mmCIF file of N, CA and C in Angstrom:
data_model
loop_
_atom_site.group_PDB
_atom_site.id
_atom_site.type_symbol
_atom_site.label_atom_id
_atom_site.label_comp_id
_atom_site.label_asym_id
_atom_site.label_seq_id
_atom_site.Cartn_x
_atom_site.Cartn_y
_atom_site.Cartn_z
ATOM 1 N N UNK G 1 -3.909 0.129 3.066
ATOM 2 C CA UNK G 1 -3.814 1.145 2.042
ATOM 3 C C UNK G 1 -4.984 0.982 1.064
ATOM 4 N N UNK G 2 -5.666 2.234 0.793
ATOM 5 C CA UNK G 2 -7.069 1.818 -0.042
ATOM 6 C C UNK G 2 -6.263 2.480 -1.306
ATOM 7 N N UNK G 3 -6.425 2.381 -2.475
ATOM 8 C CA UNK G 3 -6.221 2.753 -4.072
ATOM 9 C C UNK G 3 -7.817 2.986 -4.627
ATOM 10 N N UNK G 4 -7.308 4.407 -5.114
ATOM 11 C CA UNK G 4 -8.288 5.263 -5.677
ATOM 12 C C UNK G 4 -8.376 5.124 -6.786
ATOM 13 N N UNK G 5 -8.962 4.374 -7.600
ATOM 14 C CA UNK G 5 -8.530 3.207 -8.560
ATOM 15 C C UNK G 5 -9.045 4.316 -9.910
ATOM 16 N N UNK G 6 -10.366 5.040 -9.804
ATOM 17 C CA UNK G 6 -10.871 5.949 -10.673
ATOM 18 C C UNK G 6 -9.612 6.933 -10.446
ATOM 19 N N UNK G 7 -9.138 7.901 -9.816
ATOM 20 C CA UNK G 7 -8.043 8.961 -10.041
ATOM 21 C C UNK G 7 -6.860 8.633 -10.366
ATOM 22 N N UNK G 8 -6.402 7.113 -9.916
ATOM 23 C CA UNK G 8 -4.914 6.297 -11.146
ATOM 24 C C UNK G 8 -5.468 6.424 -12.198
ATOM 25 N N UNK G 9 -6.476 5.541 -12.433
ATOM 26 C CA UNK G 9 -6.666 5.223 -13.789
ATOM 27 C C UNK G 9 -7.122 6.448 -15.052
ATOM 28 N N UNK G 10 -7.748 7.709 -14.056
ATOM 29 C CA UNK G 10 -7.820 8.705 -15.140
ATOM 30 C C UNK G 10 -6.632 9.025 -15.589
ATOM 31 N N UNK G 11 -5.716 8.973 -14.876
ATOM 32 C CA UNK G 11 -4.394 10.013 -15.637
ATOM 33 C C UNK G 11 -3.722 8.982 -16.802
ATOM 34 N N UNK G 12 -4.664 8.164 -17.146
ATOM 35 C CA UNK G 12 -3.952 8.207 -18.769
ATOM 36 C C UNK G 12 -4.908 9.108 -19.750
ATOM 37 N N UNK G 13 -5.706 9.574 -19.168
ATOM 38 C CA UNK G 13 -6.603 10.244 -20.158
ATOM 39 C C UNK G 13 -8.131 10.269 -20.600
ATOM 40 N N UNK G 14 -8.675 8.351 -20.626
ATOM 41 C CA UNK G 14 -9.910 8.647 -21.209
ATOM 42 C C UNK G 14 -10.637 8.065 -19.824
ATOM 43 N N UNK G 15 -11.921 8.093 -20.506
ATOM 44 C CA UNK G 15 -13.369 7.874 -19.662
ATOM 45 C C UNK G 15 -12.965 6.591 -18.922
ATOM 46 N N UNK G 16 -13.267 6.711 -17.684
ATOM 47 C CA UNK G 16 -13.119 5.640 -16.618
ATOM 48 C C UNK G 16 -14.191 5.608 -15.501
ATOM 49 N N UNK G 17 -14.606 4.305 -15.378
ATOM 50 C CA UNK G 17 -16.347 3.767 -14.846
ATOM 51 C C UNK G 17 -15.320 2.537 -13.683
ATOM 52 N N UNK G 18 -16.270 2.293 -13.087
ATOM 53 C CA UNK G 18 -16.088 1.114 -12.097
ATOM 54 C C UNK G 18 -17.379 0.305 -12.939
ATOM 55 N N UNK G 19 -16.919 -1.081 -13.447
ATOM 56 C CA UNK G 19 -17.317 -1.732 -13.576
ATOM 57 C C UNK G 19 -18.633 -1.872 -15.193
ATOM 58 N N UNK G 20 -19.173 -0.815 -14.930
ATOM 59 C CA UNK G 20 -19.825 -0.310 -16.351
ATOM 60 C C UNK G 20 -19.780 1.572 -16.413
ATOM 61 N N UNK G 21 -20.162 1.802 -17.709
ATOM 62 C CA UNK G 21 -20.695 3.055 -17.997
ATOM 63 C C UNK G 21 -22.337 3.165 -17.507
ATOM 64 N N UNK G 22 -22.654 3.632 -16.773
ATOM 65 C CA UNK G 22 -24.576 3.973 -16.320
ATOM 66 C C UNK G 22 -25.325 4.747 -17.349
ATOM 67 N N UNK G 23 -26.238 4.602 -17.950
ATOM 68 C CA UNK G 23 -26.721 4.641 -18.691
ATOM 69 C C UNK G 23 -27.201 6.299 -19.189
ATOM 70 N N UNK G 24 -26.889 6.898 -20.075
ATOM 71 C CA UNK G 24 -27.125 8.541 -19.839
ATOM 72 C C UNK G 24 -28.585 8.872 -20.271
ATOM 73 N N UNK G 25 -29.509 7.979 -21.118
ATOM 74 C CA UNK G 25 -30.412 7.749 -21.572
ATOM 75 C C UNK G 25 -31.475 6.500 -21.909
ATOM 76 N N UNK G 26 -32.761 6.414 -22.494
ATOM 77 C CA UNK G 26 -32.884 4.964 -22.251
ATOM 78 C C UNK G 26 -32.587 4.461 -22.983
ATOM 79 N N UNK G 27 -31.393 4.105 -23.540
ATOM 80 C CA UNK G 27 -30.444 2.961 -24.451
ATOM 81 C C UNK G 27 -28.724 3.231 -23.662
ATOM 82 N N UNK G 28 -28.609 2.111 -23.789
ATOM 83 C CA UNK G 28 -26.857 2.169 -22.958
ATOM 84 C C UNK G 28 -25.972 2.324 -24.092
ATOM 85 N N UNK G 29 -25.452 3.328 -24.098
ATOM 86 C CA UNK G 29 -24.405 3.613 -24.980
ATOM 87 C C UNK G 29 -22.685 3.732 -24.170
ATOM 88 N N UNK G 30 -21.977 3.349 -24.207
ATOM 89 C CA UNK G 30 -20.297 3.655 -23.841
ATOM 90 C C UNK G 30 -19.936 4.752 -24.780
ATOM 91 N N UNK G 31 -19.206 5.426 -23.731
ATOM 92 C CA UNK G 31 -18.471 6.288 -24.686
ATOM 93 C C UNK G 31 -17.622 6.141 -25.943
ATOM 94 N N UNK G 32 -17.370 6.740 -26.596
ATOM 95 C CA UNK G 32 -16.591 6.793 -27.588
ATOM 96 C C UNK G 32 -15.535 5.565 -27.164
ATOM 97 N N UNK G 33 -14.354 4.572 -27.773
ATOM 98 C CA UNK G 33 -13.093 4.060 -27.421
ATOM 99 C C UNK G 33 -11.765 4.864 -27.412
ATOM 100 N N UNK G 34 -10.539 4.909 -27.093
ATOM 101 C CA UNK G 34 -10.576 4.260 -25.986
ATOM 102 C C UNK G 34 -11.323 4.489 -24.419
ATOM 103 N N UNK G 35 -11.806 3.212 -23.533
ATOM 104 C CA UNK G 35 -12.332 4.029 -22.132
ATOM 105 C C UNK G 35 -11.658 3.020 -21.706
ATOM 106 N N UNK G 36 -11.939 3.029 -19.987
ATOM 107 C CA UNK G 36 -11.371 1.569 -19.503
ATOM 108 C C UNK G 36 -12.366 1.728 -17.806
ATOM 109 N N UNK G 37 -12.530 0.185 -17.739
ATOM 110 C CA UNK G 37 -13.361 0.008 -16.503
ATOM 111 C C UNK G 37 -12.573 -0.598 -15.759
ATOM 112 N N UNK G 38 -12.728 -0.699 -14.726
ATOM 113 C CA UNK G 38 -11.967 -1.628 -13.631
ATOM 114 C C UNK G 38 -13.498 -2.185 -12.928
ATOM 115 N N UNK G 39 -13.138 -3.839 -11.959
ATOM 116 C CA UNK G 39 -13.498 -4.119 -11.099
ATOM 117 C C UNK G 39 -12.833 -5.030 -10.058
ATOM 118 N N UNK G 40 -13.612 -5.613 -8.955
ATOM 119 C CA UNK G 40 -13.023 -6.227 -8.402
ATOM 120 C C UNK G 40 -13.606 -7.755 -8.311
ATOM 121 N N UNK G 41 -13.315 -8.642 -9.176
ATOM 122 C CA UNK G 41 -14.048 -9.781 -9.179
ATOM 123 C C UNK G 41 -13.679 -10.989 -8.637
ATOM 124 N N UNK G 42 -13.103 -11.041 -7.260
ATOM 125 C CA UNK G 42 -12.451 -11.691 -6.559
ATOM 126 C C UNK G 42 -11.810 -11.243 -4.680
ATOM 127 N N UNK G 43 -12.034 -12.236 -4.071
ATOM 128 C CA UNK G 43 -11.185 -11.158 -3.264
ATOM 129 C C UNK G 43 -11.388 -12.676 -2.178
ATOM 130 N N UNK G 44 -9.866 -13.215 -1.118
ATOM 131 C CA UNK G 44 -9.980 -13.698 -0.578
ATOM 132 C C UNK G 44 -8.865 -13.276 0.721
ATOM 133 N N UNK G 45 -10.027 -14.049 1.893
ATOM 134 C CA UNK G 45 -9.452 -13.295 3.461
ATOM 135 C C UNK G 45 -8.654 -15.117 4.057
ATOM 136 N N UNK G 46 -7.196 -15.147 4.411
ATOM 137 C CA UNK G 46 -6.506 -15.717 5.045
ATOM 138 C C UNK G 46 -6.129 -14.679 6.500
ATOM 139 N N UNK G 47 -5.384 -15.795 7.074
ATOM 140 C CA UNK G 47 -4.885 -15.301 8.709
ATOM 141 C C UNK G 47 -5.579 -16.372 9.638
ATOM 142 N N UNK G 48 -5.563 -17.441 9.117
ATOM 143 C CA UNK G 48 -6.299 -18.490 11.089
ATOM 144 C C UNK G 48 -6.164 -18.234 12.243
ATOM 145 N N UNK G 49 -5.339 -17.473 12.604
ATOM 146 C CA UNK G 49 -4.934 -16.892 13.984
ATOM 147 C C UNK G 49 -5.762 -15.794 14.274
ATOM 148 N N UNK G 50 -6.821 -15.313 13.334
ATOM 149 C CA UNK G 50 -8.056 -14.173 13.582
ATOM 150 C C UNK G 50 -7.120 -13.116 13.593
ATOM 151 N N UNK G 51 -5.646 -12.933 14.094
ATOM 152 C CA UNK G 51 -5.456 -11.471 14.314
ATOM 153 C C UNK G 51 -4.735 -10.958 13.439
ATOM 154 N N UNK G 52 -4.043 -12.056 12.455
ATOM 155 C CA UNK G 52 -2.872 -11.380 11.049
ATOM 156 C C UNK G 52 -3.823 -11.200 9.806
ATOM 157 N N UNK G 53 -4.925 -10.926 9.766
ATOM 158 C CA UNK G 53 -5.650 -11.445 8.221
ATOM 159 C C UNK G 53 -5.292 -10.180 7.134
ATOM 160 N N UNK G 54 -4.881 -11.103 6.425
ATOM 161 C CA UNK G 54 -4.887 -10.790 4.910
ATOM 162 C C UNK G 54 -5.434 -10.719 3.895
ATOM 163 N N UNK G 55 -5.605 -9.879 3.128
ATOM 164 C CA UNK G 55 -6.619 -10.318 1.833
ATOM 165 C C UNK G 55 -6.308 -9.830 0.562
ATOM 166 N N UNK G 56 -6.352 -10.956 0.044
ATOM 167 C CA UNK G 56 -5.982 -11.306 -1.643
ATOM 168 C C UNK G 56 -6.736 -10.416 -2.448
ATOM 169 N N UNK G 57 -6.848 -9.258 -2.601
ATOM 170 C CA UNK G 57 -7.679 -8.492 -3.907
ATOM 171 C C UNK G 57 -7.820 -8.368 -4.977
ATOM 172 N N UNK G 58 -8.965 -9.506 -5.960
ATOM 173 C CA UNK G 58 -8.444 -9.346 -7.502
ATOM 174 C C UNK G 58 -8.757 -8.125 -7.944
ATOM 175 N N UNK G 59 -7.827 -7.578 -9.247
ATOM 176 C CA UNK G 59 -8.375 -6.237 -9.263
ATOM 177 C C UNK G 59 -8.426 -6.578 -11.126
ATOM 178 N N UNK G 60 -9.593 -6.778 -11.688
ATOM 179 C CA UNK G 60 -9.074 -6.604 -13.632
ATOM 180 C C UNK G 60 -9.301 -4.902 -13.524
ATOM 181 N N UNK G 61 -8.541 -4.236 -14.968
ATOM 182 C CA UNK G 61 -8.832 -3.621 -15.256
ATOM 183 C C UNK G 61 -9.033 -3.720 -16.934
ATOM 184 N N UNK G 62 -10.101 -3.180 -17.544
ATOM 185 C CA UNK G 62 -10.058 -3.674 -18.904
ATOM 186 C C UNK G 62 -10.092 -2.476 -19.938
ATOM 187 N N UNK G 63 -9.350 -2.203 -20.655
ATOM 188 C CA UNK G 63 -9.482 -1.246 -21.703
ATOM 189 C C UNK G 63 -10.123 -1.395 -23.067
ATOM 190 N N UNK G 64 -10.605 -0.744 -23.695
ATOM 191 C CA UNK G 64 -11.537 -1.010 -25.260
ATOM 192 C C UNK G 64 -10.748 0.086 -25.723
ATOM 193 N N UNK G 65 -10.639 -0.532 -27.170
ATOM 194 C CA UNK G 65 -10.299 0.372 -27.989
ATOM 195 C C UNK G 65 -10.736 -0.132 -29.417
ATOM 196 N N UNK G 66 -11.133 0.606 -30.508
ATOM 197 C CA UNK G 66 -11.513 0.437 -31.617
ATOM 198 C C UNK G 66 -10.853 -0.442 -32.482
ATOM 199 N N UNK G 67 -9.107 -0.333 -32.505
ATOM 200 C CA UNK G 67 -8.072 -0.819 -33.174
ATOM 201 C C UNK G 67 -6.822 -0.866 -31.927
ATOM 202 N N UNK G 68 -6.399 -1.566 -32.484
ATOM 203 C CA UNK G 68 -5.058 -2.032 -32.169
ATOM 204 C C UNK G 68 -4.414 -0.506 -31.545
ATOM 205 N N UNK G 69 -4.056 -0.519 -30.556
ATOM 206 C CA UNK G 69 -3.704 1.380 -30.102
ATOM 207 C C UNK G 69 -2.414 0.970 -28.859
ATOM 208 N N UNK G 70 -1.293 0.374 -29.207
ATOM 209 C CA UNK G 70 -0.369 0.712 -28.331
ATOM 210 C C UNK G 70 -0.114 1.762 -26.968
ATOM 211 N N UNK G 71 -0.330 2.948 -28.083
ATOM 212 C CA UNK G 71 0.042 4.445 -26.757
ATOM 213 C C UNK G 71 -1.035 3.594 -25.834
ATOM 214 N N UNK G 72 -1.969 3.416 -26.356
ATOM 215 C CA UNK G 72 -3.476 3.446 -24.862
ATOM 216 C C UNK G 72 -2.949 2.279 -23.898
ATOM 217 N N UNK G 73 -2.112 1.335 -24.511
ATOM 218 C CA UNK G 73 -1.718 0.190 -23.463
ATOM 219 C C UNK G 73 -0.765 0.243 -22.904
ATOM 220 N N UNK G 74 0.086 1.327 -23.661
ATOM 221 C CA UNK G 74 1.354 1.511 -22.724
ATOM 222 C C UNK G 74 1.063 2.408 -21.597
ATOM 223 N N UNK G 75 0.143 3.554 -21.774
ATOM 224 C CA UNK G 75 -0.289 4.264 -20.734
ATOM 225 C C UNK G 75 -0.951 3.651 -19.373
ATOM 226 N N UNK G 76 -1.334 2.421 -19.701
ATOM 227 C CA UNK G 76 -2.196 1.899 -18.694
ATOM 228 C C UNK G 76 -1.187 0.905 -18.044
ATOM 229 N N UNK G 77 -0.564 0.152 -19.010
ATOM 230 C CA UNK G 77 0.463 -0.560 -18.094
ATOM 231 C C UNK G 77 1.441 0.632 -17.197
ATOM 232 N N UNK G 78 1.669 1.615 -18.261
ATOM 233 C CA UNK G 78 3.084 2.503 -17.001
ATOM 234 C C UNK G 78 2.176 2.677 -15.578
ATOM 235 N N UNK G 79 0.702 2.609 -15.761
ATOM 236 C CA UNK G 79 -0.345 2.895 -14.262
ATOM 237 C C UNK G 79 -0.275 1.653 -13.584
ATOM 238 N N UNK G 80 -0.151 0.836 -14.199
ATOM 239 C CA UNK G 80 -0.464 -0.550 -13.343
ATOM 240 C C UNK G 80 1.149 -0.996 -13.089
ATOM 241 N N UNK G 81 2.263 -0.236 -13.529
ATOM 242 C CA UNK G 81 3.895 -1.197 -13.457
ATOM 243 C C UNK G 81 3.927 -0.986 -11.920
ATOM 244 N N UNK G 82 3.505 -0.412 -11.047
ATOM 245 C CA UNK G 82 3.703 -0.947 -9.249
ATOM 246 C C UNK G 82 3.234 -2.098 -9.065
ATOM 247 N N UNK G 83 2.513 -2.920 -9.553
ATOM 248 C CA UNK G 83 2.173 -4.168 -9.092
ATOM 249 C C UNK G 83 2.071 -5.291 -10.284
ATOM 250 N N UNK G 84 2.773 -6.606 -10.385
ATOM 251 C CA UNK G 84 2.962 -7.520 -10.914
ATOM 252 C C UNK G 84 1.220 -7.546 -11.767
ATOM 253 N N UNK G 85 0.735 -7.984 -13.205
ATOM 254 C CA UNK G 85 -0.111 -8.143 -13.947
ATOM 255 C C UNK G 85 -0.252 -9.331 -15.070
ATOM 256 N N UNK G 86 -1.380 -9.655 -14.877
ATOM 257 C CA UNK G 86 -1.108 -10.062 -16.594
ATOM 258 C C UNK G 86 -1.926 -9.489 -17.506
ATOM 259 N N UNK G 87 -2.056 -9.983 -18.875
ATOM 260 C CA UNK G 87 -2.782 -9.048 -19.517
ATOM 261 C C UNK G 87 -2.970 -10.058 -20.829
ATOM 262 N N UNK G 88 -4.178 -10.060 -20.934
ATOM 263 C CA UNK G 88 -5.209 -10.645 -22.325
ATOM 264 C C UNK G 88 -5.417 -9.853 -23.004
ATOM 265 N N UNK G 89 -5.708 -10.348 -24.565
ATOM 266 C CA UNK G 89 -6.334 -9.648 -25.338
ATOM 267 C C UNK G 89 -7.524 -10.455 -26.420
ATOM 268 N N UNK G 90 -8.861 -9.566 -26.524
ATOM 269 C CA UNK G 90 -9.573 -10.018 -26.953
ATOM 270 C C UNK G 90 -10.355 -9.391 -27.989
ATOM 271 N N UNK G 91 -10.752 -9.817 -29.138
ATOM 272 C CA UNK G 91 -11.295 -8.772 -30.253
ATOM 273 C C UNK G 91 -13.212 -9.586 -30.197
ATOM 274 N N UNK G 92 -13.968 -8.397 -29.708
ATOM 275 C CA UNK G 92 -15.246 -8.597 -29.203
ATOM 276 C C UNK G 92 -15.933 -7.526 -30.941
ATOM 277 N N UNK G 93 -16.435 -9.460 -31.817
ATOM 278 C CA UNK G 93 -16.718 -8.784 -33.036
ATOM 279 C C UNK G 93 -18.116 -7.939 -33.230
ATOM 280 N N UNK G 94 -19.086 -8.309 -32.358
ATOM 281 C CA UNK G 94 -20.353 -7.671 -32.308
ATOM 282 C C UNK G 94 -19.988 -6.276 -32.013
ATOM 283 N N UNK G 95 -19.165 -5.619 -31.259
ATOM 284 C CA UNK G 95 -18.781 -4.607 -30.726
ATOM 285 C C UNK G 95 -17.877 -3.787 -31.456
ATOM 286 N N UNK G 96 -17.076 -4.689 -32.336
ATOM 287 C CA UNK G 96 -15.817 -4.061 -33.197
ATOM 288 C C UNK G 96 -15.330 -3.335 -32.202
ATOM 289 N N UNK G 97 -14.587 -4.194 -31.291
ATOM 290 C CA UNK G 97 -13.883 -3.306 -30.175
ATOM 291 C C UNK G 97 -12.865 -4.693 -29.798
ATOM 292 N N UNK G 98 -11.473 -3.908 -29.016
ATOM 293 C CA UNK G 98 -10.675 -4.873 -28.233
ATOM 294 C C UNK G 98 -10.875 -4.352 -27.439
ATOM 295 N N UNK G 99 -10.429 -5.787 -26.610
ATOM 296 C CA UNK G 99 -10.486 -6.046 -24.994
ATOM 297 C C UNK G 99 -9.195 -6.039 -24.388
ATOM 298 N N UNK G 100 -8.566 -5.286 -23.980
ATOM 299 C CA UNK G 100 -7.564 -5.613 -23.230
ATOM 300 C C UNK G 100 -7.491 -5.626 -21.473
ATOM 301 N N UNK G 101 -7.405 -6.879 -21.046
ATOM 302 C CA UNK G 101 -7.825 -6.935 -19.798
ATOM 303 C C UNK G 101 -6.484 -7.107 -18.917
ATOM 304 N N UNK G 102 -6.155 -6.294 -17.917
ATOM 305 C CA UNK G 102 -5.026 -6.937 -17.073
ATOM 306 C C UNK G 102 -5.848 -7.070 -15.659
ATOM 307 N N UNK G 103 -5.078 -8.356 -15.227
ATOM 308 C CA UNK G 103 -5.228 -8.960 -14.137
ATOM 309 C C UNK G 103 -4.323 -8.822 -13.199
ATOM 310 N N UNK G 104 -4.354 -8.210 -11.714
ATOM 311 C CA UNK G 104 -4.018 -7.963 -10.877
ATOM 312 C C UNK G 104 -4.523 -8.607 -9.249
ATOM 313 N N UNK G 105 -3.006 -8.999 -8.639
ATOM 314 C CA UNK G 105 -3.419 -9.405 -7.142
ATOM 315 C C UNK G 105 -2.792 -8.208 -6.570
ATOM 316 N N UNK G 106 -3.708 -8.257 -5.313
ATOM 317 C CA UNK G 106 -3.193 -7.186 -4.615
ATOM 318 C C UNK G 106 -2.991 -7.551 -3.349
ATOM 319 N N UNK G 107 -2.443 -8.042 -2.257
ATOM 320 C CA UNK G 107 -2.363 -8.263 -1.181
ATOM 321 C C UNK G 107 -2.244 -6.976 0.264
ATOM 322 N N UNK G 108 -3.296 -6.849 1.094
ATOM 323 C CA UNK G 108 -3.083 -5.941 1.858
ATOM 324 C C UNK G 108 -3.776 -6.757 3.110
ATOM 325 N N UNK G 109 -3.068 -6.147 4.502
ATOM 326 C CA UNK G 109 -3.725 -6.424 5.985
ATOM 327 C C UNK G 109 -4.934 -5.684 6.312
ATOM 328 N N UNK G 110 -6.167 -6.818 6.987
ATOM 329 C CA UNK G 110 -7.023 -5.955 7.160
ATOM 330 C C UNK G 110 -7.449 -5.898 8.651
#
């Protein structure tokens, strides 16, 4: 099963990138907050028998937001409540932005 990770993650609403925003000009600007990126920064293949393999998919997804914004985290967790998460939070002061990152395994046959 592949997950269309940009069309979940839009339907809470804001700007959504794999991994960064690309640059619209020559200075990198992000959109306005809240946005949220996802990547995949992990990923491991089991099965010794060559023919059952499995693979472990980390998946973060991380949201920014200016302030403290509940609705934006509840929206993203009700997207992510099919699969077990955890979730950090981090206040990034150069940026005057939070970090809210959830961490996700995903297990599928390949």
């Amino acid at each position: 099963m592949t997950i269309d990770w940009y069309t979940l993650l839009s339907q809470a609403g804001y700007p959504v990138a794999y991994n960064h925003f690309p640059p619209t000009s020559d200075t990198y600007a992000p959109p306005d907050p809240p946005f949220v990126v996802w990547l995949f920064p992990h990923e491991q293949h089991s099965g010794p028998d060559g023919m059952n393999m499995l693979s472990s998919d980390s998946v973060r997804v991380e949201l920014y937001t200016s302030n403290k914004n509940a609705e934006a985290e509840i929206k993203i967790e009700t997207i992510l409540s099919p699969w077990p998460f955890t979730k950090d939070e981090t206040w990034i002061p150069d940026q005057k932005m939070y970090l809210i990152s959830y961490d996700l395994s995903i297990l599928r046959r390949i």
